[in-house]
Amino acid sequence: MELFYACECDGAVCRLDAEESGHCVRVLRHRAGDEIHVIDGAGTMLRCRIVEDSPKGVEAEILETFPGWGGHPYRLTVACCPTKNNDRFEWFVEKAVEIGVDVIVPVIGERSERRVYKPERARRIALAAAKQSLKARIPEVTDPVGVRAFIEQDPAALKLMAYCFEGEQERRSIKDVLQGYEGTDISILIGPEGDFSPEEARLAIAHGYIPVHLGTSRLRTETAAVTAAEAAYFRYM
Amino acid sequence: MELFYACECDGAVCRLDAEESGHCVRVLRHRAGDEIHVIDGAGTMLRCRIVEDSPKGVEAEILETFPGWGGHPYRLTVACCPTKNNDRFEWFVEKAVEIGVDVIVPVIGERSERRVYKPERARRIALAAAKQSLKARIPEVTDPVGVRAFIEQDPAALKLMAYCFEGEQERRSIKDVLQGYEGTDISILIGPEGDFSPEEARLAIAHGYIPVHLGTSRLRTETAAVTAAEAAYFRYM
């Protein structure tokens, strides 16, 4: 099933941007009158008929709408420190979108080796992964933000922090904490290769974060982030 | 914590191969008398003292042994069809080792686009990932085998097949099936991009495989394989 992303939708008509239009008309050779499937990026899939087959801007008449198409029964924010090797973070973005995530926040911690992060590529990966995994909602990849700033404004109902410091702080497994949670609005904070600083951890706990562990395996940052997304996926499976 | 892999161990002494020895002596500049941590690849971590610091072949006296070091409380075989893009399969190998797997079997299905697979690179990735994630046991990456041949000789107590055919066959979620399983010996079969053939699926079911789904998300082959490993990881967490 081929999906296109509509940059613009009103009630009756949607439009594809130049890149999607070129793919639709030049590569897949769709013409006016063809039926195509379009996502609005906000959760709705649209069955459409092409009325304007310009490779610069396809316009299509909306025949049927499928709200909540390819959605999941929870809202998950994963705030993760970008890895030194950018490919590893982008791999996490692709996999988290396939599994099911709503917001990805690149956070910069005191001990982050990568202090600068440009989200444009990750946003393109999120769009491609949403289309490939048949989801009408494209998860948001926010601009990078400091760990402290994220902690101070995180609105999630259940806030988890995967915190590696041994001993110092009692931790439950993410599985147990999610099992005991009746709601569906979750955020999880994943630290950099060098972990959070004690100050960051104290600030998070002061803001209601629950320190959790991800099991006995020692996981890379991007593997921890994907494992957190899998924990939510299995919790609501 | 830096780990070395011993290609050879007797009760009292272990030896590193040329690559590990060069890394130990030339890169990390260890000398005779230094204490190092070594894995035997079979599940035991060894605290050792170097007695011979040759970059061609380090020899170390075993001071203390830690059996079952970095192990997990289940035995998991993931048999997965190699992906067209080899990086995706190798990514699965790295992540499955981090999370916890015992045997990885590259299987070639009737509909596999990749008919030939060379496991040497994946074996090096498994070794590196085991050392990086602090596991004394290096999961085995077998030679490639046909799906039918694998099905006919798979000795696992619980045999699962992630089978995409909709409707045709009733499927439970992998989470439910694992929850209801009291044992610890599991294999899971993950098909190629084009899924298994109906004949392969029938053969598997005739051999006692339970068809399972991995939830509502449509996952790429390598993501399905990692998700299966995560399902076992969370089951025994």
Short mmCIF file of C-alpha atoms in Angstrom, two decimals:
data_model
loop_
_atom_site.label_atom_id
_atom_site.label_comp_id
_atom_site.label_asym_id
_atom_site.label_seq_id
_atom_site.Cartn_x
_atom_site.Cartn_y
_atom_site.Cartn_z
CA MET A 1 0.00 0.00 0.00
CA GLU A 2 1.50 3.30 -1.15
CA LEU A 3 0.85 6.33 1.04
CA PHE A 4 1.40 9.98 0.23
CA TYR A 5 1.67 12.81 2.71
CA ALA A 6 -0.58 15.83 2.21
CA CYS A 7 1.04 19.11 3.24
CA GLU A 8 -2.36 20.77 3.09
CA CYS A 9 -5.92 19.53 3.57
CA ASP A 10 -9.26 21.26 3.68
CA GLY A 11 -12.50 19.38 4.05
CA ALA A 12 -12.82 18.46 0.39
CA VAL A 13 -9.38 18.62 -1.23
CA CYS A 14 -5.78 17.83 -0.23
CA ARG A 15 -2.50 18.88 -1.82
CA LEU A 16 0.86 17.14 -1.96
CA ASP A 17 4.10 19.10 -1.79
CA ALA A 18 6.56 19.12 -4.71
CA GLU A 19 8.53 16.09 -3.47
CA GLU A 20 5.46 13.91 -2.87
CA SER A 21 3.87 15.15 -6.10
CA GLY A 22 6.96 14.27 -8.14
CA HIS A 23 7.00 10.79 -6.58
CA CYS A 24 3.28 10.39 -7.27
CA VAL A 25 3.27 11.64 -10.88
CA ARG A 26 6.80 11.13 -12.23
CA VAL A 27 7.82 7.93 -10.41
CA LEU A 28 4.50 6.13 -9.91
CA ARG A 29 2.90 7.75 -13.00
CA HIS A 30 -0.43 8.49 -11.32
CA ARG A 31 -2.78 10.59 -13.41
CA ALA A 32 -5.97 12.60 -12.83
CA GLY A 33 -8.78 10.21 -11.94
CA ASP A 34 -6.48 7.72 -10.13
CA GLU A 35 -7.33 6.83 -6.56
CA ILE A 36 -4.52 7.31 -4.04
CA HIS A 37 -4.18 6.96 -0.26
CA VAL A 38 -2.98 10.04 1.58
CA ILE A 39 -2.12 10.73 5.23
CA ASP A 40 -2.60 14.16 6.75
CA GLY A 41 0.21 13.56 9.27
CA ALA A 42 -2.22 14.31 12.11
CA GLY A 43 -3.84 10.86 12.34
CA THR A 44 -6.28 10.65 9.44
CA MET A 45 -5.88 8.59 6.28
CA LEU A 46 -7.70 9.89 3.24
CA ARG A 47 -8.88 7.93 0.21
CA CYS A 48 -8.65 10.43 -2.61
CA ARG A 49 -9.04 10.85 -6.36
CA ILE A 50 -6.46 12.94 -8.19
CA VAL A 51 -7.97 15.99 -9.87
CA GLU A 52 -4.70 17.81 -10.72
CA ASP A 53 -1.72 15.62 -11.66
CA SER A 54 0.97 18.29 -11.76
CA PRO A 55 4.40 16.99 -10.64
CA LYS A 56 4.80 20.31 -8.79
CA GLY A 57 1.58 20.08 -6.82
CA VAL A 58 -0.88 17.19 -6.95
CA GLU A 59 -4.42 18.03 -5.89
CA ALA A 60 -6.84 15.29 -4.93
CA GLU A 61 -10.50 15.17 -4.02
CA ILE A 62 -11.16 13.50 -0.66
CA LEU A 63 -13.54 10.53 -1.08
CA GLU A 64 -13.33 8.94 2.37
CA THR A 65 -11.55 9.66 5.65
CA PHE A 66 -10.22 7.20 8.26
CA PRO A 67 -9.51 9.05 11.54
CA GLY A 68 -7.04 7.50 14.00
CA TRP A 69 -5.70 5.26 11.24
CA GLY A 70 -2.66 3.22 12.35
CA GLY A 71 -2.77 4.76 15.81
CA HIS A 72 -1.86 3.26 19.19
CA PRO A 73 -3.80 3.36 22.50
CA TYR A 74 -1.31 5.50 24.44
CA ARG A 75 0.55 8.76 24.13
CA LEU A 76 4.32 8.35 24.43
CA THR A 77 7.03 10.98 24.52
CA VAL A 78 10.62 9.72 24.40
CA ALA A 79 13.17 12.36 25.36
CA CYS A 80 16.59 10.98 24.47
CA CYS A 81 20.05 12.49 24.37
CA PRO A 82 21.40 12.32 20.78
CA THR A 83 24.26 9.84 20.48
CA LYS A 84 27.81 10.71 19.39
CA ASN A 85 27.16 8.63 16.27
CA ASN A 86 24.19 10.33 14.65
CA ASP A 87 23.18 7.19 12.72
CA ARG A 88 22.36 5.49 16.01
CA PHE A 89 19.94 8.24 17.05
CA GLU A 90 18.31 8.27 13.60
CA TRP A 91 17.95 4.50 13.78
CA PHE A 92 16.12 4.96 17.11
CA VAL A 93 13.81 7.52 15.46
CA GLU A 94 12.92 5.11 12.65
CA LYS A 95 12.29 2.19 15.01
CA ALA A 96 10.34 4.22 17.58
CA VAL A 97 8.02 5.45 14.82
CA GLU A 98 7.48 1.89 13.54
CA ILE A 99 6.71 0.61 17.05
CA GLY A 100 4.64 3.62 18.11
CA VAL A 101 5.68 6.97 19.58
CA ASP A 102 4.07 10.41 19.58
CA VAL A 103 6.83 12.89 20.37
CA ILE A 104 10.62 12.51 20.19
CA VAL A 105 12.58 15.17 22.04
CA PRO A 106 16.35 15.39 21.46
CA VAL A 107 17.60 16.48 24.89
CA ILE A 108 21.07 17.75 25.68
CA GLY A 109 22.36 16.73 29.12
CA GLU A 110 25.26 18.04 31.18
CA ARG A 111 27.28 15.01 30.15
CA SER A 112 26.13 14.85 26.52
CA GLU A 113 29.09 14.64 24.16
CA ARG A 114 26.86 15.84 21.33
CA ARG A 115 25.88 19.39 22.30
CA VAL A 116 24.37 20.39 18.93
CA TYR A 117 21.61 18.50 17.12
CA LYS A 118 19.84 19.37 13.87
CA PRO A 119 16.43 17.62 13.73
CA GLU A 120 15.72 18.04 9.99
CA ARG A 121 17.00 14.60 8.91
CA ALA A 122 15.23 12.87 11.82
CA ARG A 123 11.98 14.57 10.76
CA ARG A 124 12.34 13.20 7.22
CA ILE A 125 13.05 9.75 8.69
CA ALA A 126 9.94 10.00 10.90
CA LEU A 127 7.79 10.89 7.86
CA ALA A 128 9.19 8.01 5.81
CA ALA A 129 8.83 5.54 8.69
CA ALA A 130 5.24 6.62 9.37
CA LYS A 131 4.32 6.04 5.71
CA GLN A 132 6.24 2.76 5.56
CA SER A 133 4.61 1.45 8.76
CA LEU A 134 1.12 2.62 7.71
CA LYS A 135 0.51 5.28 10.33
CA ALA A 136 -1.53 8.39 9.52
CA ARG A 137 0.06 10.37 12.33
CA ILE A 138 3.65 11.51 11.86
CA PRO A 139 5.36 11.68 15.25
CA GLU A 140 6.83 15.05 16.07
CA VAL A 141 10.60 15.43 16.39
CA THR A 142 11.05 18.62 18.37
CA ASP A 143 13.97 21.02 18.33
CA PRO A 144 16.70 20.06 20.81
CA VAL A 145 16.20 21.23 24.40
CA GLY A 146 18.30 21.01 27.56
CA VAL A 147 17.52 18.16 29.99
CA ARG A 148 16.67 20.63 32.77
CA ALA A 149 14.37 22.70 30.55
CA PHE A 150 12.61 19.51 29.40
CA ILE A 151 12.14 18.27 32.97
CA GLU A 152 10.69 21.60 34.05
CA GLN A 153 8.02 21.66 31.31
CA ASP A 154 7.20 17.98 30.69
CA PRO A 155 3.37 17.77 30.91
CA ALA A 156 3.07 13.95 30.85
CA ALA A 157 0.94 12.26 33.52
CA LEU A 158 3.48 9.46 34.08
CA LYS A 159 7.08 10.60 33.89
CA LEU A 160 9.84 7.99 33.85
CA MET A 161 13.60 8.36 33.92
CA ALA A 162 15.93 5.55 32.90
CA TYR A 163 18.68 6.25 35.34
CA CYS A 164 21.83 4.12 35.52
CA PHE A 165 23.33 5.17 38.86
CA GLU A 166 23.52 1.94 40.83
CA GLY A 167 22.55 1.70 44.50
CA GLU A 168 22.07 5.38 45.18
CA GLN A 169 18.40 5.34 44.19
CA GLU A 170 15.83 2.54 44.45
CA ARG A 171 14.49 1.70 41.00
CA ARG A 172 11.61 -0.44 39.79
CA SER A 173 11.53 -2.00 36.35
CA ILE A 174 9.78 -0.02 33.61
CA LYS A 175 7.54 -3.08 33.14
CA ASP A 176 6.29 -3.00 36.75
CA VAL A 177 5.72 0.74 36.73
CA LEU A 178 3.77 0.64 33.45
CA GLN A 179 1.72 -2.36 34.63
CA GLY A 180 0.64 -0.40 37.70
CA TYR A 181 -0.32 2.67 35.66
CA GLU A 182 -3.99 3.01 34.68
CA GLY A 183 -3.58 5.97 32.33
CA THR A 184 -2.07 6.32 28.85
CA ASP A 185 0.05 9.50 28.91
CA ILE A 186 3.72 8.62 29.38
CA SER A 187 7.06 10.30 28.96
CA ILE A 188 10.44 8.67 29.39
CA LEU A 189 13.81 10.34 29.66
CA ILE A 190 16.89 8.50 28.36
CA GLY A 191 20.31 9.87 29.22
CA PRO A 192 23.51 10.21 27.20
CA GLU A 193 26.37 7.69 27.04
CA GLY A 194 27.75 9.25 30.26
CA ASP A 195 24.33 9.09 31.99
CA PHE A 196 22.57 12.01 33.67
CA SER A 197 24.38 14.09 36.23
CA PRO A 198 23.26 13.62 39.87
CA GLU A 199 21.83 17.16 39.71
CA GLU A 200 19.74 16.30 36.65
CA ALA A 201 18.51 13.13 38.37
CA ARG A 202 17.59 15.04 41.57
CA LEU A 203 15.77 17.69 39.55
CA ALA A 204 13.80 15.02 37.69
CA ILE A 205 12.81 13.25 40.90
CA ALA A 206 11.82 16.61 42.41
CA HIS A 207 9.54 17.08 39.37
CA GLY A 208 7.82 13.73 39.88
CA TYR A 209 9.88 11.48 37.61
CA ILE A 210 10.02 7.83 38.64
CA PRO A 211 13.49 6.32 38.21
CA VAL A 212 13.19 3.01 36.37
CA HIS A 213 15.56 0.37 35.07
CA LEU A 214 15.21 -1.37 31.72
CA GLY A 215 16.19 -4.81 32.96
CA THR A 216 19.56 -6.40 33.63
CA SER A 217 21.11 -5.88 30.19
CA ARG A 218 23.45 -2.97 29.69
CA LEU A 219 21.96 -1.20 26.70
CA ARG A 220 23.37 1.50 24.45
CA THR A 221 21.53 4.85 24.57
CA GLU A 222 19.59 4.19 21.35
CA THR A 223 18.79 0.62 22.39
CA ALA A 224 17.51 1.87 25.75
CA ALA A 225 15.29 4.38 23.95
CA VAL A 226 13.84 1.70 21.65
CA THR A 227 13.40 -0.67 24.61
CA ALA A 228 11.42 2.04 26.42
CA ALA A 229 9.15 2.39 23.38
CA GLU A 230 8.75 -1.40 23.28
CA ALA A 231 7.85 -1.44 26.98
CA ALA A 232 4.92 0.92 26.30
CA TYR A 233 3.97 -1.05 23.16
CA PHE A 234 3.81 -4.31 25.13
CA ARG A 235 2.04 -2.68 28.09
CA TYR A 236 -0.94 -1.79 25.89
CA MET A 237 -0.73 -4.83 23.57
CA MET B 1 34.87 -1.80 31.94
CA GLU B 2 37.08 -3.21 29.16
CA LEU B 3 36.55 -6.86 28.24
CA PHE B 4 38.76 -9.10 26.14
CA TYR B 5 37.74 -12.32 24.46
CA ALA B 6 39.86 -15.40 25.13
CA CYS B 7 40.07 -17.72 22.14
CA GLU B 8 41.51 -20.42 24.41
CA CYS B 9 41.15 -21.20 28.12
CA ASP B 10 42.38 -24.02 30.29
CA GLY B 11 41.77 -24.12 34.01
CA ALA B 12 44.65 -21.82 34.91
CA VAL B 13 45.58 -19.73 31.87
CA CYS B 14 43.76 -18.06 28.97
CA ARG B 15 45.06 -16.73 25.67
CA LEU B 16 43.89 -13.87 23.47
CA ASP B 17 44.05 -14.10 19.69
CA ALA B 18 46.22 -11.71 17.66
CA GLU B 19 43.49 -9.07 17.21
CA GLU B 20 42.52 -8.96 20.91
CA SER B 21 46.21 -9.12 21.93
CA GLY B 22 47.11 -6.18 19.71
CA HIS B 23 44.21 -4.18 21.15
CA CYS B 24 45.26 -5.13 24.69
CA VAL B 25 49.01 -4.43 24.34
CA ARG B 26 49.40 -1.91 21.50
CA VAL B 27 46.23 0.17 21.94
CA LEU B 28 45.56 -0.08 25.70
CA ARG B 29 49.25 -0.61 26.56
CA HIS B 30 48.64 -3.38 29.09
CA ARG B 31 51.79 -5.07 30.36
CA ALA B 32 52.67 -8.26 32.24
CA GLY B 33 51.31 -8.00 35.78
CA ASP B 34 48.25 -5.93 34.76
CA GLU B 35 44.84 -7.25 35.74
CA ILE B 36 42.35 -7.59 32.86
CA HIS B 37 38.81 -8.91 32.50
CA VAL B 38 38.31 -11.62 29.93
CA ILE B 39 35.24 -13.47 28.65
CA ASP B 40 35.45 -17.03 27.42
CA GLY B 41 32.48 -16.54 25.08
CA ALA B 42 30.68 -19.45 26.74
CA GLY B 43 29.27 -17.56 29.71
CA THR B 44 32.17 -17.12 32.14
CA MET B 45 34.00 -13.90 32.90
CA LEU B 46 37.56 -14.29 34.10
CA ARG B 47 39.56 -11.87 36.21
CA CYS B 48 43.12 -12.42 35.03
CA ARG B 49 46.69 -11.19 35.41
CA ILE B 50 48.77 -10.87 32.24
CA VAL B 51 51.84 -13.13 32.31
CA GLU B 52 52.86 -12.75 28.63
CA ASP B 53 52.22 -9.34 27.04
CA SER B 54 53.04 -10.22 23.44
CA PRO B 55 50.90 -8.24 20.91
CA LYS B 56 50.66 -11.49 18.92
CA GLY B 57 49.33 -13.60 21.78
CA VAL B 58 48.62 -12.36 25.28
CA GLU B 59 48.62 -15.02 27.99
CA ALA B 60 46.98 -14.37 31.33
CA GLU B 61 46.74 -16.26 34.60
CA ILE B 62 43.14 -16.77 35.76
CA LEU B 63 42.62 -15.28 39.26
CA GLU B 64 38.84 -15.54 39.58
CA THR B 65 35.94 -16.86 37.51
CA PHE B 66 32.34 -15.56 37.28
CA PRO B 67 30.13 -18.21 35.62
CA GLY B 68 26.86 -17.06 34.00
CA TRP B 69 28.12 -13.48 33.98
CA GLY B 70 25.75 -11.10 32.16
CA GLY B 71 23.37 -13.95 31.36
CA HIS B 72 19.58 -13.93 31.05
CA PRO B 73 17.01 -16.35 32.55
CA TYR B 74 15.80 -17.85 29.25
CA ARG B 75 17.18 -19.46 26.13
CA LEU B 76 16.11 -17.65 22.96
CA THR B 77 16.71 -18.58 19.34
CA VAL B 78 15.69 -16.00 16.74
CA ALA B 79 15.55 -17.39 13.22
CA CYS B 80 15.18 -14.45 10.86
CA CYS B 81 15.36 -14.10 7.10
CA PRO B 82 18.23 -11.74 6.17
CA THR B 83 16.97 -8.45 4.77
CA LYS B 84 17.72 -7.11 1.29
CA ASN B 85 19.69 -4.35 2.98
CA ASN B 86 22.37 -6.19 4.95
CA ASP B 87 22.88 -3.30 7.39
CA ARG B 88 19.36 -3.83 8.71
CA PHE B 89 20.02 -7.47 9.53
CA GLU B 90 23.36 -6.63 11.14
CA TRP B 91 21.64 -3.93 13.16
CA PHE B 92 19.20 -6.59 14.41
CA VAL B 93 22.14 -8.82 15.39
CA GLU B 94 23.75 -6.05 17.44
CA LYS B 95 20.51 -5.12 19.19
CA ALA B 96 19.41 -8.72 19.86
CA VAL B 97 22.79 -9.40 21.51
CA GLU B 98 22.47 -6.28 23.69
CA ILE B 99 18.94 -7.22 24.75
CA GLY B 100 19.61 -10.95 25.17
CA VAL B 101 19.60 -13.77 22.63
CA ASP B 102 21.34 -17.13 22.49
CA VAL B 103 21.26 -18.24 18.88
CA ILE B 104 20.63 -16.24 15.71
CA VAL B 105 19.80 -18.33 12.64
CA PRO B 106 19.78 -16.62 9.23
CA VAL B 107 17.02 -18.50 7.43
CA ILE B 108 16.29 -18.37 3.71
CA GLY B 109 12.59 -18.58 2.85
CA GLU B 110 10.84 -19.32 -0.44
CA ARG B 111 10.12 -15.60 -0.79
CA SER B 112 13.46 -14.31 0.50
CA GLU B 113 14.95 -11.79 -1.91
CA ARG B 114 18.35 -12.39 -0.32
CA ARG B 115 19.20 -16.02 -1.13
CA VAL B 116 22.86 -15.91 -0.03
CA TYR B 117 24.10 -14.78 3.36
CA LYS B 118 27.64 -14.72 4.74
CA PRO B 119 27.59 -14.77 8.56
CA GLU B 120 31.21 -13.69 9.21
CA ARG B 121 30.45 -9.97 9.69
CA ALA B 122 27.44 -10.72 11.90
CA ARG B 123 29.65 -12.95 14.07
CA ARG B 124 32.13 -10.10 14.57
CA ILE B 125 29.21 -7.79 15.42
CA ALA B 126 27.89 -10.34 17.95
CA LEU B 127 31.32 -10.55 19.62
CA ALA B 128 31.67 -6.76 19.80
CA ALA B 129 28.10 -6.32 21.08
CA ALA B 130 28.58 -9.02 23.75
CA LYS B 131 31.73 -7.29 25.02
CA GLN B 132 30.12 -3.85 24.84
CA SER B 133 26.99 -4.98 26.71
CA LEU B 134 29.00 -6.90 29.33
CA LYS B 135 27.93 -10.45 28.52
CA ALA B 136 30.33 -13.36 28.95
CA ARG B 137 28.43 -15.52 26.48
CA ILE B 138 28.73 -14.64 22.80
CA PRO B 139 25.51 -15.59 21.01
CA GLU B 140 25.98 -17.96 18.13
CA VAL B 141 25.24 -16.78 14.59
CA THR B 142 24.81 -19.99 12.63
CA ASP B 143 25.39 -20.58 8.95
CA PRO B 144 22.32 -19.80 6.84
CA VAL B 145 19.72 -22.56 6.53
CA GLY B 146 16.48 -22.95 4.60
CA VAL B 147 13.23 -22.18 6.44
CA ARG B 148 11.95 -25.75 5.92
CA ALA B 149 15.20 -27.32 7.14
CA PHE B 150 15.14 -25.07 10.21
CA ILE B 151 11.51 -25.93 11.00
CA GLU B 152 12.23 -29.66 10.71
CA GLN B 153 15.12 -29.60 13.22
CA ASP B 154 14.23 -26.80 15.65
CA PRO B 155 14.56 -28.37 19.14
CA ALA B 156 13.02 -25.49 21.15
CA ALA B 157 10.28 -26.31 23.68
CA LEU B 158 8.16 -23.29 22.66
CA LYS B 159 8.23 -22.55 18.95
CA LEU B 160 6.68 -19.31 17.69
CA MET B 161 6.17 -18.02 14.18
CA ALA B 162 5.47 -14.36 13.45
CA TYR B 163 3.14 -14.88 10.54
CA CYS B 164 1.54 -11.96 8.71
CA PHE B 165 -1.18 -13.68 6.68
CA GLU B 166 -4.36 -11.97 7.85
CA GLY B 167 -7.57 -13.84 8.56
CA GLU B 168 -6.49 -17.24 7.31
CA GLN B 169 -5.03 -18.30 10.66
CA GLU B 170 -6.05 -17.30 14.21
CA ARG B 171 -3.13 -15.66 15.99
CA ARG B 172 -2.50 -14.68 19.61
CA SER B 173 -0.10 -11.92 20.58
CA ILE B 174 3.45 -12.99 21.40
CA LYS B 175 2.93 -11.32 24.80
CA ASP B 176 -0.03 -13.57 25.67
CA VAL B 177 1.69 -16.73 24.48
CA LEU B 178 4.88 -15.98 26.44
CA GLN B 179 2.87 -15.05 29.56
CA GLY B 180 1.18 -18.44 29.46
CA TYR B 181 4.46 -20.34 29.03
CA GLU B 182 6.08 -21.70 32.20
CA GLY B 183 9.36 -22.78 30.61
CA THR B 184 12.37 -20.83 29.32
CA ASP B 185 13.32 -22.43 25.98
CA ILE B 186 11.92 -20.39 23.10
CA SER B 187 12.48 -20.06 19.37
CA ILE B 188 10.84 -17.54 17.10
CA LEU B 189 10.76 -17.53 13.33
CA ILE B 190 10.61 -14.18 11.50
CA GLY B 191 9.87 -14.17 7.79
CA PRO B 192 11.27 -12.13 4.90
CA GLU B 193 9.84 -8.86 3.54
CA GLY B 194 7.44 -10.97 1.42
CA ASP B 195 6.41 -13.11 4.43
CA PHE B 196 6.46 -16.90 4.57
CA SER B 197 4.79 -18.93 1.86
CA PRO B 198 1.56 -20.69 2.86
CA GLU B 199 3.45 -24.00 2.53
CA GLU B 200 6.15 -22.83 4.95
CA ALA B 201 3.48 -21.68 7.40
CA ARG B 202 1.61 -24.99 7.16
CA LEU B 203 4.84 -26.94 7.68
CA ALA B 204 5.66 -24.84 10.76
CA ILE B 205 2.21 -25.36 12.25
CA ALA B 206 2.47 -29.10 11.54
CA HIS B 207 5.74 -29.04 13.51
CA GLY B 208 4.13 -27.41 16.53
CA TYR B 209 4.84 -23.73 15.86
CA ILE B 210 2.34 -21.29 17.34
CA PRO B 211 1.49 -18.44 14.95
CA VAL B 212 1.76 -15.15 16.84
CA HIS B 213 1.39 -11.48 16.00
CA LEU B 214 3.67 -8.73 17.30
CA GLY B 215 0.92 -6.20 17.93
CA THR B 216 -0.91 -3.82 15.62
CA SER B 217 2.11 -1.98 14.20
CA ARG B 218 3.40 -3.02 10.81
CA LEU B 219 7.08 -3.67 11.49
CA ARG B 220 9.98 -4.15 9.12
CA THR B 221 11.64 -7.58 9.24
CA GLU B 222 14.53 -6.44 11.44
CA THR B 223 12.20 -4.48 13.73
CA ALA B 224 9.97 -7.54 14.10
CA ALA B 225 13.02 -9.62 15.04
CA VAL B 226 14.14 -7.10 17.67
CA THR B 227 10.56 -6.80 18.98
CA ALA B 228 10.45 -10.59 19.39
CA ALA B 229 13.68 -10.44 21.42
CA GLU B 230 12.20 -7.62 23.51
CA ALA B 231 9.05 -9.67 24.12
CA ALA B 232 11.14 -12.45 25.69
CA TYR B 233 13.24 -9.90 27.59
CA PHE B 234 10.13 -8.31 29.13
CA ARG B 235 8.48 -11.70 29.80
CA TYR B 236 11.32 -12.68 32.16
CA MET B 237 12.03 -9.15 33.48
#
